[in-house]
PDB file of C-alpha atoms in Angstrom:
ATOM      1  CA  ILE A   1     -10.598   9.413 -23.862  1.00  0.00           C
ATOM      2  CA  ARG A   2      -6.662  10.118 -24.492  1.00  0.00           C
ATOM      3  CA  PRO A   3      -4.182   7.745 -22.858  1.00  0.00           C
ATOM      4  CA  HIS A   4      -1.599   9.966 -20.729  1.00  0.00           C
ATOM      5  CA  GLY A   5       0.937   8.971 -18.544  1.00  0.00           C
ATOM      6  CA  HIS A   6       1.609   5.983 -16.638  1.00  0.00           C
ATOM      7  CA  ALA A   7       0.380   4.300 -13.377  1.00  0.00           C
ATOM      8  CA  ILE A   8       1.304   1.105 -11.309  1.00  0.00           C
ATOM      9  CA  GLN A   9      -0.680   0.103  -8.185  1.00  0.00           C
ATOM     10  CA  CYS A  10       0.511  -2.011  -5.251  1.00  0.00           C
ATOM     11  CA  ARG A  11      -1.551  -3.749  -2.719  1.00  0.00           C
ATOM     12  CA  VAL A  12      -0.293  -3.699   0.605  1.00  0.00           C
ATOM     13  CA  THR A  13      -1.721  -6.548   2.619  1.00  0.00           C
ATOM     14  CA  THR A  14      -1.727  -8.026   6.325  1.00  0.00           C
ATOM     15  CA  GLU A  15      -0.517 -11.082   5.177  1.00  0.00           C
ATOM     16  CA  ASP A  16       2.121 -13.154   7.034  1.00  0.00           C
ATOM     17  CA  PRO A  17       4.811 -14.568   4.193  1.00  0.00           C
ATOM     18  CA  THR A  18       6.664 -16.907   6.726  1.00  0.00           C
ATOM     19  CA  ASN A  19       3.551 -18.561   7.302  1.00  0.00           C
ATOM     20  CA  GLY A  20       2.581 -19.256   3.292  1.00  0.00           C
ATOM     21  CA  PHE A  21       1.260 -15.829   2.901  1.00  0.00           C
ATOM     22  CA  THR A  22      -2.249 -16.555   5.192  1.00  0.00           C
ATOM     23  CA  PRO A  23      -3.753 -13.684   6.191  1.00  0.00           C
ATOM     24  CA  ASP A  24      -2.323 -11.910   9.542  1.00  0.00           C
ATOM     25  CA  TYR A  25      -4.236  -9.887  12.160  1.00  0.00           C
ATOM     26  CA  GLY A  26      -3.408  -8.202  15.589  1.00  0.00           C
ATOM     27  CA  LYS A  27      -3.122  -4.344  16.367  1.00  0.00           C
ATOM     28  CA  LEU A  28      -1.183  -1.771  13.920  1.00  0.00           C
ATOM     29  CA  THR A  29       1.134  -0.539  16.335  1.00  0.00           C
ATOM     30  CA  VAL A  30       2.625   2.415  13.285  1.00  0.00           C
ATOM     31  CA  TYR A  31       1.233   3.247  10.276  1.00  0.00           C
ATOM     32  CA  ARG A  32       3.169   6.224   7.993  1.00  0.00           C
ATOM     33  CA  PRO A  33       1.722   6.043   4.775  1.00  0.00           C
ATOM     34  CA  PRO A  34       3.723   8.188   2.086  1.00  0.00           C
ATOM     35  CA  GLY A  35       2.484  11.020   0.216  1.00  0.00           C
ATOM     36  CA  GLY A  36       3.673  13.478  -2.799  1.00  0.00           C
ATOM     37  CA  MET A  37       2.627  14.283  -5.846  1.00  0.00           C
ATOM     38  CA  GLY A  38       0.984  11.123  -8.068  1.00  0.00           C
ATOM     39  CA  VAL A  39       0.557   9.348  -5.124  1.00  0.00           C
ATOM     40  CA  ARG A  40      -2.533   7.992  -3.936  1.00  0.00           C
ATOM     41  CA  LEU A  41      -3.798   5.636  -1.087  1.00  0.00           C
ATOM     42  CA  ASP A  42      -7.035   3.953  -1.350  1.00  0.00           C
ATOM     43  CA  ASP A  43      -7.420   3.383   2.437  1.00  0.00           C
ATOM     44  CA  GLY A  44      -9.052   0.743   4.555  1.00  0.00           C
ATOM     45  CA  PRO A  45      -8.474   0.783   8.198  1.00  0.00           C
ATOM     46  CA  GLY A  46      -4.874   1.743   7.820  1.00  0.00           C
ATOM     47  CA  PHE A  47      -4.397   3.579  11.489  1.00  0.00           C
ATOM     48  CA  ALA A  48      -1.769   3.555  14.107  1.00  0.00           C
ATOM     49  CA  GLY A  49      -4.173   1.715  16.612  1.00  0.00           C
ATOM     50  CA  ALA A  50      -6.252  -0.387  14.339  1.00  0.00           C
ATOM     51  CA  VAL A  51      -7.327  -3.952  15.035  1.00  0.00           C
ATOM     52  CA  ILE A  52      -7.167  -6.178  12.113  1.00  0.00           C
ATOM     53  CA  THR A  53      -9.253  -9.230  12.400  1.00  0.00           C
ATOM     54  CA  PRO A  54      -8.916 -12.344  10.608  1.00  0.00           C
ATOM     55  CA  HIS A  55     -12.829 -11.653   9.199  1.00  0.00           C
ATOM     56  CA  TYR A  56     -11.845  -9.697   6.217  1.00  0.00           C
ATOM     57  CA  ASP A  57      -9.917  -9.620   3.275  1.00  0.00           C
ATOM     58  CA  SER A  58      -6.400  -9.027   4.287  1.00  0.00           C
ATOM     59  CA  LEU A  59      -5.818  -5.975   1.915  1.00  0.00           C
ATOM     60  CA  LEU A  60      -4.815  -2.848   4.050  1.00  0.00           C
ATOM     61  CA  THR A  61      -4.806  -0.179   1.594  1.00  0.00           C
ATOM     62  CA  LYS A  62      -3.951   0.060  -2.080  1.00  0.00           C
ATOM     63  CA  LEU A  63      -1.218   2.478  -3.773  1.00  0.00           C
ATOM     64  CA  THR A  64      -1.419   4.137  -6.599  1.00  0.00           C
ATOM     65  CA  VAL A  65       1.493   5.829  -8.545  1.00  0.00           C
ATOM     66  CA  THR A  66       1.311   7.961 -11.417  1.00  0.00           C
ATOM     67  CA  ALA A  67       3.661   9.803 -13.634  1.00  0.00           C
ATOM     68  CA  ASN A  68       4.426  10.931 -16.976  1.00  0.00           C
ATOM     69  CA  THR A  69       7.030   8.144 -17.883  1.00  0.00           C
ATOM     70  CA  ARG A  70       7.260   4.366 -16.931  1.00  0.00           C
ATOM     71  CA  GLU A  71      10.490   4.451 -15.451  1.00  0.00           C
ATOM     72  CA  LEU A  72       9.633   7.695 -13.309  1.00  0.00           C
ATOM     73  CA  ALA A  73       6.366   5.765 -12.407  1.00  0.00           C
ATOM     74  CA  ALA A  74       8.715   3.170 -11.052  1.00  0.00           C
ATOM     75  CA  THR A  75      11.192   5.427  -9.106  1.00  0.00           C
ATOM     76  CA  LYS A  76       8.185   6.952  -7.270  1.00  0.00           C
ATOM     77  CA  THR A  77       6.384   4.121  -6.861  1.00  0.00           C
ATOM     78  CA  LEU A  78       9.930   2.311  -4.889  1.00  0.00           C
ATOM     79  CA  ARG A  79      10.103   5.368  -3.219  1.00  0.00           C
ATOM     80  CA  ALA A  80       6.513   5.622  -1.743  1.00  0.00           C
ATOM     81  CA  LEU A  81       7.210   1.357  -0.561  1.00  0.00           C
ATOM     82  CA  THR A  82      10.185   2.460   1.173  1.00  0.00           C
ATOM     83  CA  GLU A  83       8.413   5.590   2.682  1.00  0.00           C
ATOM     84  CA  PHE A  84       5.581   3.530   3.862  1.00  0.00           C
ATOM     85  CA  ARG A  85       5.364   2.060   7.746  1.00  0.00           C
ATOM     86  CA  VAL A  86       3.708  -0.500   8.988  1.00  0.00           C
ATOM     87  CA  ARG A  87       4.131  -2.342  11.971  1.00  0.00           C
ATOM     88  CA  GLY A  88       2.218  -4.409  14.106  1.00  0.00           C
TER      89      GLY A  88
END
């Protein structure tokens, strides 16, 4: 296997930063994932109308971005996270 390019992965969770990052739950009212070349989502229960329960892991999705250089991968990751919309 020959290494080719760079990848950055981010975990998008339903944790509440104002409450010590404890898992949060409820109904998602908005779910608009990013897209584009080199942007991949490994989804869980992510869609508008989904009900997130406190009984499972707080992981909503994993966002993986690939590019030829580390700098480009970082730029694409920032763009993807900026485009991502989750409300609920």
